Coordinates of C-alpha atoms and ligand atoms in Angstrom, one line a residue:
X1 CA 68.5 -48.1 39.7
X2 CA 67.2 -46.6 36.2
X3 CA 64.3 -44.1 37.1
X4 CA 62.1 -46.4 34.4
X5 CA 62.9 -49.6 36.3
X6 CA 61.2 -47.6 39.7
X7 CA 58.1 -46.4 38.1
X8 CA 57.2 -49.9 36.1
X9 CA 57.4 -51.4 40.0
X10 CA 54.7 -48.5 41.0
X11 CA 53.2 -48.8 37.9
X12 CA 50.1 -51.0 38.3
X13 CA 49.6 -53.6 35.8
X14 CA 47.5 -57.0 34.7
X15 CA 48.1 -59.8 36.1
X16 CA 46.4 -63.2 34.9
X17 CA 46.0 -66.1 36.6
X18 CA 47.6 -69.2 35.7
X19 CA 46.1 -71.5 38.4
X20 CA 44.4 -71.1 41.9
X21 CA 45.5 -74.3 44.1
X22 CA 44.8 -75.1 48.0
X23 CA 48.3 -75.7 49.7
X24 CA 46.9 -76.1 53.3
X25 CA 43.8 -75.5 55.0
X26 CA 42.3 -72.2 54.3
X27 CA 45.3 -71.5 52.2
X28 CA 45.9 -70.8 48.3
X29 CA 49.0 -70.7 45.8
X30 CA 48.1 -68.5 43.1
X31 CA 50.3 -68.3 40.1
X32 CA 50.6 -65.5 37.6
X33 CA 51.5 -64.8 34.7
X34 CA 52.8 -61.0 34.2
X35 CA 53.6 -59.6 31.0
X36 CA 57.2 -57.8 31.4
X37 CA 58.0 -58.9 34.5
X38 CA 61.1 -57.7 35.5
X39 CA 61.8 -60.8 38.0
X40 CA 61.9 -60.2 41.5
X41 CA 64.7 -60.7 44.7
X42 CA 63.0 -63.8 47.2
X43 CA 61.6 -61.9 50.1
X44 CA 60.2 -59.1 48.2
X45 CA 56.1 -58.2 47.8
X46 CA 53.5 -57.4 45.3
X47 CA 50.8 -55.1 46.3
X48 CA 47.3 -56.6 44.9
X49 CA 44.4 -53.7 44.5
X50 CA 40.6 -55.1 43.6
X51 CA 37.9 -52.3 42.7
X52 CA 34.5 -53.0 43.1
X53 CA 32.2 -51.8 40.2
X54 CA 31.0 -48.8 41.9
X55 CA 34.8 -47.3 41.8
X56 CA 35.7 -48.9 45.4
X57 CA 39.2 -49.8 45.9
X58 CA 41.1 -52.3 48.4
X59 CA 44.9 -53.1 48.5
X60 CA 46.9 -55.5 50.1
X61 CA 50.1 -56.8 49.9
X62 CA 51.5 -60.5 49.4
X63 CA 55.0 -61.9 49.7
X64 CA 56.8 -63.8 46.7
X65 CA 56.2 -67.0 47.1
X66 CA 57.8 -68.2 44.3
X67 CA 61.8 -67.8 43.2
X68 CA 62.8 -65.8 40.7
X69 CA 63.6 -68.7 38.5
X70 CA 60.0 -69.7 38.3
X71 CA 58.1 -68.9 34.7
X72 CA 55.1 -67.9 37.2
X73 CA 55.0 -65.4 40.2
X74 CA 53.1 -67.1 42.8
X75 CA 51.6 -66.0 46.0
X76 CA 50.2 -68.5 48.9
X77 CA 47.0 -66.2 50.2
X78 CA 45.5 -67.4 53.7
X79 CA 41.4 -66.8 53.4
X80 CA 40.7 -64.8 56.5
X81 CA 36.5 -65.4 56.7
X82 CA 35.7 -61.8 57.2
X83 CA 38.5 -60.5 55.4
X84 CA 37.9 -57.6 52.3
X85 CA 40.4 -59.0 50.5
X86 CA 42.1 -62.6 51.1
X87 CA 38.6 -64.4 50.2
X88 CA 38.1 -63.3 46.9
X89 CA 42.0 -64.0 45.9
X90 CA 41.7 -67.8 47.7
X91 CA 37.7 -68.4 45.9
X92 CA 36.8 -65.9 44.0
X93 CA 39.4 -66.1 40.8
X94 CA 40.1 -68.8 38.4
X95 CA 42.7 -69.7 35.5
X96 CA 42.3 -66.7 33.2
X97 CA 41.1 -64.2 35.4
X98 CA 43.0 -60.7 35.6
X99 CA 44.0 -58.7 38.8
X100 CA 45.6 -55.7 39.1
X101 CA 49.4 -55.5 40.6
X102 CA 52.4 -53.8 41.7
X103 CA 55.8 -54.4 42.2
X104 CA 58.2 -55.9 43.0
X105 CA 58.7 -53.8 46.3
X106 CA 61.3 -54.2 49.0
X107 CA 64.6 -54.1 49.1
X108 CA 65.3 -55.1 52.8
X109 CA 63.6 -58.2 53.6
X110 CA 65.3 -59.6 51.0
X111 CA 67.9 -62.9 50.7
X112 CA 70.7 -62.8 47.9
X113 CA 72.2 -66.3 47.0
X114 CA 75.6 -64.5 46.9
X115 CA 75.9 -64.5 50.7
X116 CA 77.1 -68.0 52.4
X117 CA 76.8 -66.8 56.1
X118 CA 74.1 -69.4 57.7
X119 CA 70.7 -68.6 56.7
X120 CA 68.3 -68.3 59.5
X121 CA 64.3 -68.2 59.0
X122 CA 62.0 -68.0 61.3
X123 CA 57.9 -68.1 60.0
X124 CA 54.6 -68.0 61.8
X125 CA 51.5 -69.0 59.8
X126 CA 51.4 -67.4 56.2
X127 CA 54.7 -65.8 57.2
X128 CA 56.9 -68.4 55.7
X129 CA 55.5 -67.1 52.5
X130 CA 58.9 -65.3 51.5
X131 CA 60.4 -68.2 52.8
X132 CA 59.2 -70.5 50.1
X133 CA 60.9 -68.3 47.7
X134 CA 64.3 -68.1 49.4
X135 CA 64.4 -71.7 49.6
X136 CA 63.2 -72.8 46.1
X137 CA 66.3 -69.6 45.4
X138 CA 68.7 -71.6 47.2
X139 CA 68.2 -75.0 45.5
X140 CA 67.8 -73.6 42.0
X141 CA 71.6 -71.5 42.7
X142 CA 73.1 -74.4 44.5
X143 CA 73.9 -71.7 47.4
X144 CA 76.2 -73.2 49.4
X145 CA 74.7 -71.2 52.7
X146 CA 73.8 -73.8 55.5
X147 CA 69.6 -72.5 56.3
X148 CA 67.7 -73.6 59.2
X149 CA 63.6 -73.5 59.0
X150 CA 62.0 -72.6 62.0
X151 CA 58.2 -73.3 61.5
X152 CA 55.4 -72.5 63.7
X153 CA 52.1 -73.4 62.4
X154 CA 48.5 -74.2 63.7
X155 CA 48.1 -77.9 62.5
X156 CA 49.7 -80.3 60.3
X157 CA 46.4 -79.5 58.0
X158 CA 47.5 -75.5 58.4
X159 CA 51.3 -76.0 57.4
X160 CA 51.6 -74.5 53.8
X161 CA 53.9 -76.0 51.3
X162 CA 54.9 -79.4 53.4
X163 CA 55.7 -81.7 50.6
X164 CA 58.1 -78.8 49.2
X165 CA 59.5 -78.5 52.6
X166 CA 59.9 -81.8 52.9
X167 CA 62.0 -82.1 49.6
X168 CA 64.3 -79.3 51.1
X169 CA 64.7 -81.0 54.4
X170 CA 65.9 -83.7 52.1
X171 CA 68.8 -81.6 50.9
X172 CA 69.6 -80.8 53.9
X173 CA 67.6 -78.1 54.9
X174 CA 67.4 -77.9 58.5
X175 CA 63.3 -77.8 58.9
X176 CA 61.8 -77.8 61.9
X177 CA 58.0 -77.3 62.2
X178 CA 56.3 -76.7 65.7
X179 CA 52.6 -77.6 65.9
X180 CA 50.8 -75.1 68.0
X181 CA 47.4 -76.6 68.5
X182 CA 46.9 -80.2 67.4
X183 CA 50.0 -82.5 66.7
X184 CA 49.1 -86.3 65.0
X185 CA 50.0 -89.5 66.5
X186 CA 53.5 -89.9 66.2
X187 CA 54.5 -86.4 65.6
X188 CA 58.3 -86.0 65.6
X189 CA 58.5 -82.1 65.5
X190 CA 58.0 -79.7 67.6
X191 CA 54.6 -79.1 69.8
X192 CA 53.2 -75.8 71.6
X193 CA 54.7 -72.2 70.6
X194 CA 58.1 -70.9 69.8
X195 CA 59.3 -70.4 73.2
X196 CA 62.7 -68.2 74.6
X197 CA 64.0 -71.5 75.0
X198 CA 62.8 -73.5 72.1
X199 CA 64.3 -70.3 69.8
X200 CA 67.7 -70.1 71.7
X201 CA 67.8 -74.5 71.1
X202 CA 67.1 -74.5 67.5
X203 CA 68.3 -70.8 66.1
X204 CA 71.6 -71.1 64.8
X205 CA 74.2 -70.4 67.5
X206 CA 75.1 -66.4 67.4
X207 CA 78.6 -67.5 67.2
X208 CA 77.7 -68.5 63.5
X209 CA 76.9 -65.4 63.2
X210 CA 73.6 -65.9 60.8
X211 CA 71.4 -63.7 58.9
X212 CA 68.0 -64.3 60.7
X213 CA 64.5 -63.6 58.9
X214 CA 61.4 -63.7 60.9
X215 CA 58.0 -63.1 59.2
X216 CA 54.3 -63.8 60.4
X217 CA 51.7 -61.7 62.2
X218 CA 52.7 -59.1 64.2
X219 CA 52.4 -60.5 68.0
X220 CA 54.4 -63.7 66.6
X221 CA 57.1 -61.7 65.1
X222 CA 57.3 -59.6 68.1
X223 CA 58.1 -62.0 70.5
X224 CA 60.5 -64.2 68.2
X225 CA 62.6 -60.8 67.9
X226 CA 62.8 -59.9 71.9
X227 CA 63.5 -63.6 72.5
X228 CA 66.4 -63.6 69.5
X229 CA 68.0 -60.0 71.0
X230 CA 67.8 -62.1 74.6
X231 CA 70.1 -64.8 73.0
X232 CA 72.1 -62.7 72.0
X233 CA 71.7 -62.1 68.5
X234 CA 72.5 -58.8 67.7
X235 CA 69.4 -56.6 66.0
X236 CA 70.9 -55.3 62.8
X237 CA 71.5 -59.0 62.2
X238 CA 67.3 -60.0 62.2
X239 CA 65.4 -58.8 59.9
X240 CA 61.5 -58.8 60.6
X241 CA 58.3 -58.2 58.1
X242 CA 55.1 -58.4 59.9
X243 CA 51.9 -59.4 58.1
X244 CA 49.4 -57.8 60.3
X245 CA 48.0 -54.6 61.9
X246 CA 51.4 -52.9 62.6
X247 CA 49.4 -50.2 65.1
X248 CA 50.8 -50.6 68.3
X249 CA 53.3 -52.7 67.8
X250 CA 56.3 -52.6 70.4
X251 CA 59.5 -52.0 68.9
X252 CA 60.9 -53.3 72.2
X253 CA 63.5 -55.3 70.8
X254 CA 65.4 -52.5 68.8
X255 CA 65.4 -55.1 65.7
X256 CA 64.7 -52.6 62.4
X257 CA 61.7 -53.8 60.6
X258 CA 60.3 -52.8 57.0
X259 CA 57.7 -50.2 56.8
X260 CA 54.4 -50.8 56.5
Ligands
FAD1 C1 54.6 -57.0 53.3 C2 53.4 -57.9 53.6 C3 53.3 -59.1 53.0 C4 52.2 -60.0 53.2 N1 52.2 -61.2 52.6 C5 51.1 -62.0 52.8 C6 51.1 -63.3 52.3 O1 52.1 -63.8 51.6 N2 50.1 -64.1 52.5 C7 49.0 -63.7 53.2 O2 48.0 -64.4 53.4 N3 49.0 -62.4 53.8 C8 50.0 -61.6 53.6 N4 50.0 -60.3 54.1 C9 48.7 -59.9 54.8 C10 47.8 -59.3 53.7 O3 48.3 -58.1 53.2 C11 46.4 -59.0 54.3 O4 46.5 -58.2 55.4 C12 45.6 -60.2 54.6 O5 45.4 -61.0 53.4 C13 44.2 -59.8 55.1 O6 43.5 -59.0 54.2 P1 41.9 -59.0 54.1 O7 41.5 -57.9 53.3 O8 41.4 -60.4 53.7 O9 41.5 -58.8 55.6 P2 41.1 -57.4 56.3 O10 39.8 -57.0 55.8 O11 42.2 -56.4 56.1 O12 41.1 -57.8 57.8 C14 40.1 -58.7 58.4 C15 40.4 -59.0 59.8 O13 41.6 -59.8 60.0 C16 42.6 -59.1 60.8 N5 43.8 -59.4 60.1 C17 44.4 -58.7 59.1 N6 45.6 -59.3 58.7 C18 45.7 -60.4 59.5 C19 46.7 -61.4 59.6 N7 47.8 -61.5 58.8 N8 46.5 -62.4 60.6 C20 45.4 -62.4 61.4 N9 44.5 -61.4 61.3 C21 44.6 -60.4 60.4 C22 42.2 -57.6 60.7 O14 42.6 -56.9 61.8 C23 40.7 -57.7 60.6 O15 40.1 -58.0 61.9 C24 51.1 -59.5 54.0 C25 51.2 -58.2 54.5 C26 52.3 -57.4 54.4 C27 52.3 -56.1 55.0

């Protein structure tokens, strides 16, 4: 990759924000508009840094939310209440505003339309983030790669991006949602958590030998990866990004994960 190409993508920039929009409980899509912007790969982050007036600095980073064909780089932010960052990004900015940003970074956790082996994900919470963009990717290159959803969210109120999801099921996206806490009268999906089980049913089969993505916090992704390598799936074929505090986290399962 040209050497100018790397250091616009650590360069920080100006971002400014095209809209600020709820997509589920607690939960924003921000769209941006970046001058330059290089376009991105679906599965790759921004890192976001907000400085306070007195010279204080705080970074995060967010998952592409939106494909690369989109005119706007989105991100869906969940507010966590005594977060630094997250609240200010979900209520504190408006159409117009300007934040600083980097990127985009990754090259690992990253899907390429190219590749027709069956497409796997696997999201907890804000982790189907990336997700969004890998399946708005695949409808706008008419892949022909068969992709299974696998969905674990709170509530029906907590699942970000359902009527989207809903137009992909249509097209024959294999989505399957499982509703952790509450499920609403005549639920069809899935209720309780992910389980070994649940995983080894609805994971494509290791015969098909799929490419399996699995994002969300890090106790979520954790598990989701041992009980993968127990079905058999081998671990250089699951890829993992966690969204949390990575310190202690058990590498158990042998499955490679981005650095964080
Ligand atoms: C590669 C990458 C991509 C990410 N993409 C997204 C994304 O698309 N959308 C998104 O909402 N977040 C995403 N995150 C998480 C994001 O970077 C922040 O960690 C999150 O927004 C919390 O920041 P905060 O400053 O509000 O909270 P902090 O002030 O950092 O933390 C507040 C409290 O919440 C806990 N906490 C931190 N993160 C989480 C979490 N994910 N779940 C539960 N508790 C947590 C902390 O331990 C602390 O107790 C991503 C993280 C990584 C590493």
């Amino acid at each position: 990759m040209a050497r100018t190409a790397i250091r616009r993508r650590l360069t920080w920039r100006l971002a400014t924000v095209a809209a600020n929009a709820s997509e589920a409980r607690a939960v924003h899509r921000l769209s941006l508009r970046i001058d330059g912007w290089d376009g991105h790969l679906p599965g790759q982050h921004v890192d976001v840094r907000l400085t306070a007036p007195d010279g204080y600095q705080a970074q995060r980073s967010y998952s592409i939310a939106s494909a690369p064909e989109s005119p706007t780089v989105d991100l869906v932010v969940q507010r966590l209440d005594d977060g630094e960052v997250s609240p200010y990004l979900t209520d504190g900015l408006r159409p117009g505003d300007q934040l600083e940003l980097r990127g985009p970074i990754g090259g690992y956790f990253v899907w390429h339309a190219e590749l027709d082996s069956p497409l796997q994900l696997v999201a907890g919470g804000s982790g189907v983030a990336p997700f969004l963009a890998m399946l708005d990717h695949h409808a706008a290159a008419a892949s022909g790669a068969p992709v299974r959803l696998l969905y674990s969210a709170r509530t029906l109120d907590d699942v970000i991006g359902h009527p989207r999801l809903e137009r992909h099921a249509e097209r024959g996206i294999g989505v399957t949602i499982a509703l952790t806490r509450d499920q609403p009268p005549g639920w069809t999906g899935l209720s309780g958590r992910l389980t070994p089980q649940i995983i080894r049913e609805r994971v494509w089969p290791v015969d098909r030998r799929p490419s399996v993505f699995v994002c969300g916090a890090t106790t979520f992704v954790e598990a989701v990866a041992d009980s993968l390598v127990e079905a058999g799936h081998p671990a250089a074929a699951i890829r993992i990004e966690r969204f949390g505090d990575v310190r202690g986290a058990r590498r158990d399962s042998g499955v490679p994960t981005t650095r964080r």
